CSV table of C-alpha atoms in Angstrom, one decimal:
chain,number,residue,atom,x,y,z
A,1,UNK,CA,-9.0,-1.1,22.0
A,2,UNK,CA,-12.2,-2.8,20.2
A,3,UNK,CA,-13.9,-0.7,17.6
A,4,UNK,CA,-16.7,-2.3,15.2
A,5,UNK,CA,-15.9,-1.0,11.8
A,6,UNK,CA,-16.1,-2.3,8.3
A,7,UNK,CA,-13.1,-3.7,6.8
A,8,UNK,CA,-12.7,-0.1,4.5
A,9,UNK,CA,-12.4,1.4,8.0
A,10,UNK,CA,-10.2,-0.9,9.5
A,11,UNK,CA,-7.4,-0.9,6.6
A,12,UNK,CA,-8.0,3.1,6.9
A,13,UNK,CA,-7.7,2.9,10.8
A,14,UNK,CA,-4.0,0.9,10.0
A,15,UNK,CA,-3.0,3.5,7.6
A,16,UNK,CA,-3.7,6.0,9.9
A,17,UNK,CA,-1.7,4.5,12.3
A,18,UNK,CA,1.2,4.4,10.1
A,19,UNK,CA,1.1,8.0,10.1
A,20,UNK,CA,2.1,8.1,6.2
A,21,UNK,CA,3.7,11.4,4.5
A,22,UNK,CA,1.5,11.4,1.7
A,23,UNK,CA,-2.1,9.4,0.7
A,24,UNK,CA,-3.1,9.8,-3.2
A,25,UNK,CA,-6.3,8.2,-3.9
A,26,UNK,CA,-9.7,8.5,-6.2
A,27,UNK,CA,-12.3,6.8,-5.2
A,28,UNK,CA,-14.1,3.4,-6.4
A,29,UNK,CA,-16.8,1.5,-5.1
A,30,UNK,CA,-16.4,-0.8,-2.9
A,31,UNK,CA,-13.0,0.5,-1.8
A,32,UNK,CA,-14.3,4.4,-1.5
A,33,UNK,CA,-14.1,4.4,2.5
A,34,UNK,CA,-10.6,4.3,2.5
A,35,UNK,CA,-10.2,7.7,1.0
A,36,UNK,CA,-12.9,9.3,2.7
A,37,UNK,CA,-11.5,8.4,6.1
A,38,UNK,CA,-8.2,9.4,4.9
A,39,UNK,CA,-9.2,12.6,4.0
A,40,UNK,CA,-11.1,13.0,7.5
A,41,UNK,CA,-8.0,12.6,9.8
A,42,UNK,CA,-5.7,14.9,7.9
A,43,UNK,CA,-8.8,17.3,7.8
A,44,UNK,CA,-9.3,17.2,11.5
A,45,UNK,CA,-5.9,17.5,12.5
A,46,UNK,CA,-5.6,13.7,13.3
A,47,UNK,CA,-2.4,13.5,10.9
A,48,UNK,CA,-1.5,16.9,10.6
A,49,UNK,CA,1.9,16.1,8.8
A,50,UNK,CA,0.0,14.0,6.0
A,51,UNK,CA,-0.9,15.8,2.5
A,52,UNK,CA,-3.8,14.0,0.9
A,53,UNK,CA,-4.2,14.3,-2.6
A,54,UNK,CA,-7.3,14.1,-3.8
A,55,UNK,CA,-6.2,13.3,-7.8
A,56,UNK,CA,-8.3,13.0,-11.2
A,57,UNK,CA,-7.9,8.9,-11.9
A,58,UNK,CA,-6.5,5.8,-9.8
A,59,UNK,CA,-3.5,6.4,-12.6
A,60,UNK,CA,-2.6,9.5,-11.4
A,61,UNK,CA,-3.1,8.1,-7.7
A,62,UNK,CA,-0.4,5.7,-8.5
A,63,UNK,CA,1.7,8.5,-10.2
A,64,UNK,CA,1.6,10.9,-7.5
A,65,UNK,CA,2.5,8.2,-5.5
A,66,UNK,CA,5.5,7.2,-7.0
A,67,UNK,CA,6.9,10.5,-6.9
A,68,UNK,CA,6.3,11.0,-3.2
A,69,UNK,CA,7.7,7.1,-2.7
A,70,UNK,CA,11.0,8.5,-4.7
A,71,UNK,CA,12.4,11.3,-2.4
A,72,UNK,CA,11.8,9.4,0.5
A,73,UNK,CA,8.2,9.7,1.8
A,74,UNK,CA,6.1,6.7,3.0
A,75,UNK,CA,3.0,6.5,1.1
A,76,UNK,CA,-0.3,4.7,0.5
A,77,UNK,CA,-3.1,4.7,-1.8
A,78,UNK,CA,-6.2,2.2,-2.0
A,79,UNK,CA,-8.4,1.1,-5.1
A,80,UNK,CA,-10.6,-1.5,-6.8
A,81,UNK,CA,-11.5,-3.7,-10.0
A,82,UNK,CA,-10.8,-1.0,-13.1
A,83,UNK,CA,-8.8,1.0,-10.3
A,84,UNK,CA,-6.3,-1.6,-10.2
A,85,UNK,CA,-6.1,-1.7,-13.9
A,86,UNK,CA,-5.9,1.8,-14.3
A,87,UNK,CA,-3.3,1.8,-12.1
A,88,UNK,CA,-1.8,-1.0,-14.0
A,89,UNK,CA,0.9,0.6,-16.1
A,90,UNK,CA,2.3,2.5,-12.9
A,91,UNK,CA,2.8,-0.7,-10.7
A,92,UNK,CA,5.6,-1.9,-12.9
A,93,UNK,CA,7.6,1.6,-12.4
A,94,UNK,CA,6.6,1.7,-8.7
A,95,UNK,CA,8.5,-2.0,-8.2
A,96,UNK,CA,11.3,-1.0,-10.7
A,97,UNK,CA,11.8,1.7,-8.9
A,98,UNK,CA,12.1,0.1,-5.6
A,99,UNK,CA,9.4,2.0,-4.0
A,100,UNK,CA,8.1,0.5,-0.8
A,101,UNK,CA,4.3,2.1,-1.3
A,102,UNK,CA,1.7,0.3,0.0
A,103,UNK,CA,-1.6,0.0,-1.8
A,104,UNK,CA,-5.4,-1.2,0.1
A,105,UNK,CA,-7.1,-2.8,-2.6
A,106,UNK,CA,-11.0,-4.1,-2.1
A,107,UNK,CA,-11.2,-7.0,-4.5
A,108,UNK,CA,-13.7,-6.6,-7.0
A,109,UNK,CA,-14.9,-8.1,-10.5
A,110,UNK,CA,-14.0,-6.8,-13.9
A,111,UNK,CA,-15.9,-5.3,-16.5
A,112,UNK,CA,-17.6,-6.7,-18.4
A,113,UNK,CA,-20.6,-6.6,-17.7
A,114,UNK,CA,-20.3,-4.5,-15.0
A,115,UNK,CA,-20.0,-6.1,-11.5
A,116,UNK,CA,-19.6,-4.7,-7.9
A,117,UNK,CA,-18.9,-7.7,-6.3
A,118,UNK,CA,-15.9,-10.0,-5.0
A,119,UNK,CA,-13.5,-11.6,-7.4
A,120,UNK,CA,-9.9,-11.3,-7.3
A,121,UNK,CA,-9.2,-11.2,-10.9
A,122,UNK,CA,-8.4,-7.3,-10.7
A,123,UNK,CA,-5.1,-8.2,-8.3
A,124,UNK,CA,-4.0,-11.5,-9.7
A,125,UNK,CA,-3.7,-9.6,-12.8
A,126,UNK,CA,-1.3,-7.8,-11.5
A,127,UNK,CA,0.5,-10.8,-9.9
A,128,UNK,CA,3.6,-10.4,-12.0
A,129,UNK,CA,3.7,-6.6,-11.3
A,130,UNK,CA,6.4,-7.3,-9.1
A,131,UNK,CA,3.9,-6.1,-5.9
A,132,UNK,CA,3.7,-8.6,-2.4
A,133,UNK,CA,0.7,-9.0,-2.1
A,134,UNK,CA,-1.4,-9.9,0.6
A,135,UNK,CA,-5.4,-11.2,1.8
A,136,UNK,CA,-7.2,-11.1,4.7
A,137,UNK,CA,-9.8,-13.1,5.1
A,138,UNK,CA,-11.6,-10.7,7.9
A,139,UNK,CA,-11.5,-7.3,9.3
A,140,UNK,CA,-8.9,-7.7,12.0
A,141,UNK,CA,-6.8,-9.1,9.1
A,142,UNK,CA,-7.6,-5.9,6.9
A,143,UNK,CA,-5.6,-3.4,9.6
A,144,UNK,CA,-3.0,-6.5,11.0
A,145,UNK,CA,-1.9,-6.8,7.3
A,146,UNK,CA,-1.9,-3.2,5.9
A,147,UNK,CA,0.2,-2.7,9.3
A,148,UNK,CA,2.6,-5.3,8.6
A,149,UNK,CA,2.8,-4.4,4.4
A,150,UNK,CA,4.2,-1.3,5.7
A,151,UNK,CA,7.0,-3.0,7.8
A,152,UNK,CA,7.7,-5.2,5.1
A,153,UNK,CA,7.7,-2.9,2.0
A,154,UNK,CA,10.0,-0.7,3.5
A,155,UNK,CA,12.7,-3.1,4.9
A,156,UNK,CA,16.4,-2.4,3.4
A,157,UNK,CA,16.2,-6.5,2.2
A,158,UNK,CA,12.6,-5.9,0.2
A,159,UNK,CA,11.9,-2.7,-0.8
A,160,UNK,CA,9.3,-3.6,-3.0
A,161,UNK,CA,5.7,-2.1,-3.1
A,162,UNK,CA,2.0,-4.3,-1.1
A,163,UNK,CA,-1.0,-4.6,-1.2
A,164,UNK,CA,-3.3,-5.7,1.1
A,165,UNK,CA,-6.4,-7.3,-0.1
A,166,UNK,CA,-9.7,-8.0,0.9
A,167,UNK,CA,-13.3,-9.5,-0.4
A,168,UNK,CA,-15.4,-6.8,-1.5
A,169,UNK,CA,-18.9,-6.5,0.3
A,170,UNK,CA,-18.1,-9.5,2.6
A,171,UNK,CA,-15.4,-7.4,4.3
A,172,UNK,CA,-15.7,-4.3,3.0
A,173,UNK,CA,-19.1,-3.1,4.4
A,174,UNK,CA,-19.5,-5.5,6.8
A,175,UNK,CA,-19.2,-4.7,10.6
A,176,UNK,CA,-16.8,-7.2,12.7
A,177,UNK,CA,-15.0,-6.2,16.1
A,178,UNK,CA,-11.3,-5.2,16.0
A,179,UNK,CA,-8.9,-4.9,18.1
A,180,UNK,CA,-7.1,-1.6,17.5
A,181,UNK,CA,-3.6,-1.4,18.5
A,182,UNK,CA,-3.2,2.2,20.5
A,183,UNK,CA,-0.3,4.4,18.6
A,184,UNK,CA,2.6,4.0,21.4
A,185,UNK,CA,2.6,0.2,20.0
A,186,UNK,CA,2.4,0.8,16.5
A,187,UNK,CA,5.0,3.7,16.6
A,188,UNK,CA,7.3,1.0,18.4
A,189,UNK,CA,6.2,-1.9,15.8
A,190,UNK,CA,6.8,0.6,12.7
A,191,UNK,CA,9.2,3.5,13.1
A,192,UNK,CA,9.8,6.3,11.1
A,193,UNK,CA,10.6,5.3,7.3
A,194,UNK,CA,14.3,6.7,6.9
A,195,UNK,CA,15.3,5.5,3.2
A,196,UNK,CA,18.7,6.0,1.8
A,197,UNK,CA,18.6,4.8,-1.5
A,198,UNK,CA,15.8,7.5,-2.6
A,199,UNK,CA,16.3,11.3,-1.9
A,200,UNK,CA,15.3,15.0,-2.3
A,201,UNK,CA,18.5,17.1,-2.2
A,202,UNK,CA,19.1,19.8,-4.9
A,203,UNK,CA,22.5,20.0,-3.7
A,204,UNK,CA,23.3,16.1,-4.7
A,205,UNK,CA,20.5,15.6,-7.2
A,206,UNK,CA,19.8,12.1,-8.6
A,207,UNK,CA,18.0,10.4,-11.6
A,208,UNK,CA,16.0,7.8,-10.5
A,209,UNK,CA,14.1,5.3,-13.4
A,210,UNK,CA,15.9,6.5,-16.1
A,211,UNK,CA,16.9,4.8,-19.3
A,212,UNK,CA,18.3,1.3,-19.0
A,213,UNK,CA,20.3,-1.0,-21.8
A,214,UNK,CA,19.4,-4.7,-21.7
A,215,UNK,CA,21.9,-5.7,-19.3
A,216,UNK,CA,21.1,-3.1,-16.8
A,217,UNK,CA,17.5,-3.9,-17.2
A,218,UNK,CA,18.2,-7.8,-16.7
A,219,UNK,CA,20.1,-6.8,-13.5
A,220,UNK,CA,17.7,-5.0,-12.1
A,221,UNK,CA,15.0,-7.1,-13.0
A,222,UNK,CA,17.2,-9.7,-11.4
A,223,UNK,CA,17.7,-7.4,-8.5
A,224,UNK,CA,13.6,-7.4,-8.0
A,225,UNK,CA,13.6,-11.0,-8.2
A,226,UNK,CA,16.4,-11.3,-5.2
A,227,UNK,CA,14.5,-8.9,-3.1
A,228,UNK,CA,11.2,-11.0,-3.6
A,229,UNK,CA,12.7,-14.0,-2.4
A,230,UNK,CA,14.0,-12.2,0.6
A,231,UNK,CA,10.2,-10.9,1.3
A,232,UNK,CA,9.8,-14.5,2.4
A,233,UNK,CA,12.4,-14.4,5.1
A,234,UNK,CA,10.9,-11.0,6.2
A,235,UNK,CA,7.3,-11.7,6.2
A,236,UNK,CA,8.2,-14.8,8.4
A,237,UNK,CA,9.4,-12.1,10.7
A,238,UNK,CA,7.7,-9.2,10.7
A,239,UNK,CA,5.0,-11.8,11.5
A,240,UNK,CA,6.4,-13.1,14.6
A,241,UNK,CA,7.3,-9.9,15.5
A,242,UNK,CA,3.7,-8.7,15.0
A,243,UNK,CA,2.4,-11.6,17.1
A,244,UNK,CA,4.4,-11.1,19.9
A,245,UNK,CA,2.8,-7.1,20.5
């Protein structure tokens, strides 16, 4: 069906249709939509199995959804500019941890001076997080690609956190026609996440991103680096796969 919404609306409209478990966010101009609309379908029933956390910082966004992502639930978050950067130290432990979170983030400038507008310093500054990251150039590409970071994030061969970017202002806040996909399609696009290498169960309880010695840090590190190189194989399909719906 063809709604004309701003790009904020559109990733929002994608998340939604990913029904996720959990959505963590504070708000930041130019990305602030996100949340708000977020907030509206859990609050008027339109995903009544989602808890949305309204935290105190973007770093306690990330935080909370790290610990959501690690027994098991399928999460997303959205941010901008200083967001990002707040978020900053968390990204690493979110990747390290193999969490597939995905994260909508309106590409903004960086302080200072202060600026509002596009530049996509705040995520290439994150580009050795160890996040995929990807930009749409439009709207349509906004909920296509926070669909498919979903798919992709959470595959067994990647499990590694997104992001789906987008130029602040240009696509943010401005109105474009896109074609929403209804839920039958997306459900049979994207399934239910099912993880099995992250759990809640007091009766076999696990540590997850505890203390590591060099060479258990190199492996994983080297572990991350595998699983990236995989994402190309998987973003190659989950993109065909998309196409074809």
């Amino acid at each position: 069906m063809m709604q004309i919404v701003k790009g904020n609306v559109a990733a929002a409209i994608a998340a939604k249709l990913a029904k996720p478990d959990v959505v963590a966010a504070y708000p930041i101009t130019p990305s602030t939509d996100f949340p708000e609309k977020m907030s509206e379908y859990v609050a008027n029933g339109e995903l009544p199995y989602t808890q949305f956390l309204p935290v105190e910082s973007e770093h306690s966004a990330m935080s909370a959804c790290v610990g959501a992502a690690a027994v098991g639930a399928r999460v997303c978050t959205a941010t901008s500019s200083q967001g990002l950067e707040l978020m900053h130290e968390i990204l690493f432990i979110a990747s390290g941890m193999r969490l597939p979170i995905v994260l909508y983030n309106a590409n903004r400038a960086l302080s200072a001076p202060i600026n509002i507008w596009n530049d996509q310093q705040d995520s290439i500054s994150a580009k050795d997080a160890g996040w995929i990251q990807f930009y749409g150039e439009n709207n349509q590409e906004a909920l296509d690609l926070m669909l498919m970071s979903f798919k992709v994030a959470e595959d067994p061969r990647v499990l590694l956190p997104a992001m789906t970017c987008i130029d602040a202002f240009i696509c943010t806040h401005t109105f474009e026609p896109v074609d929403v996909p209804d839920q039958k399609e997306v459900d049979e696009f994207l399934p239910p996440y099912k993880p099995t290498h992250v759990k809640l169960d007091p009766d076999d309880p696990w540590t997850l991103g505890p203390f590591g010695v060099p060479e258990v840090y190199k492996e994983l590190r080297y572990m991350q680096h595998l699983a990236m190189k995989e994402a190309n194989k998987v973003i190659d399909e989950v993109f065909k796969e998309f196409e074809k719906k």
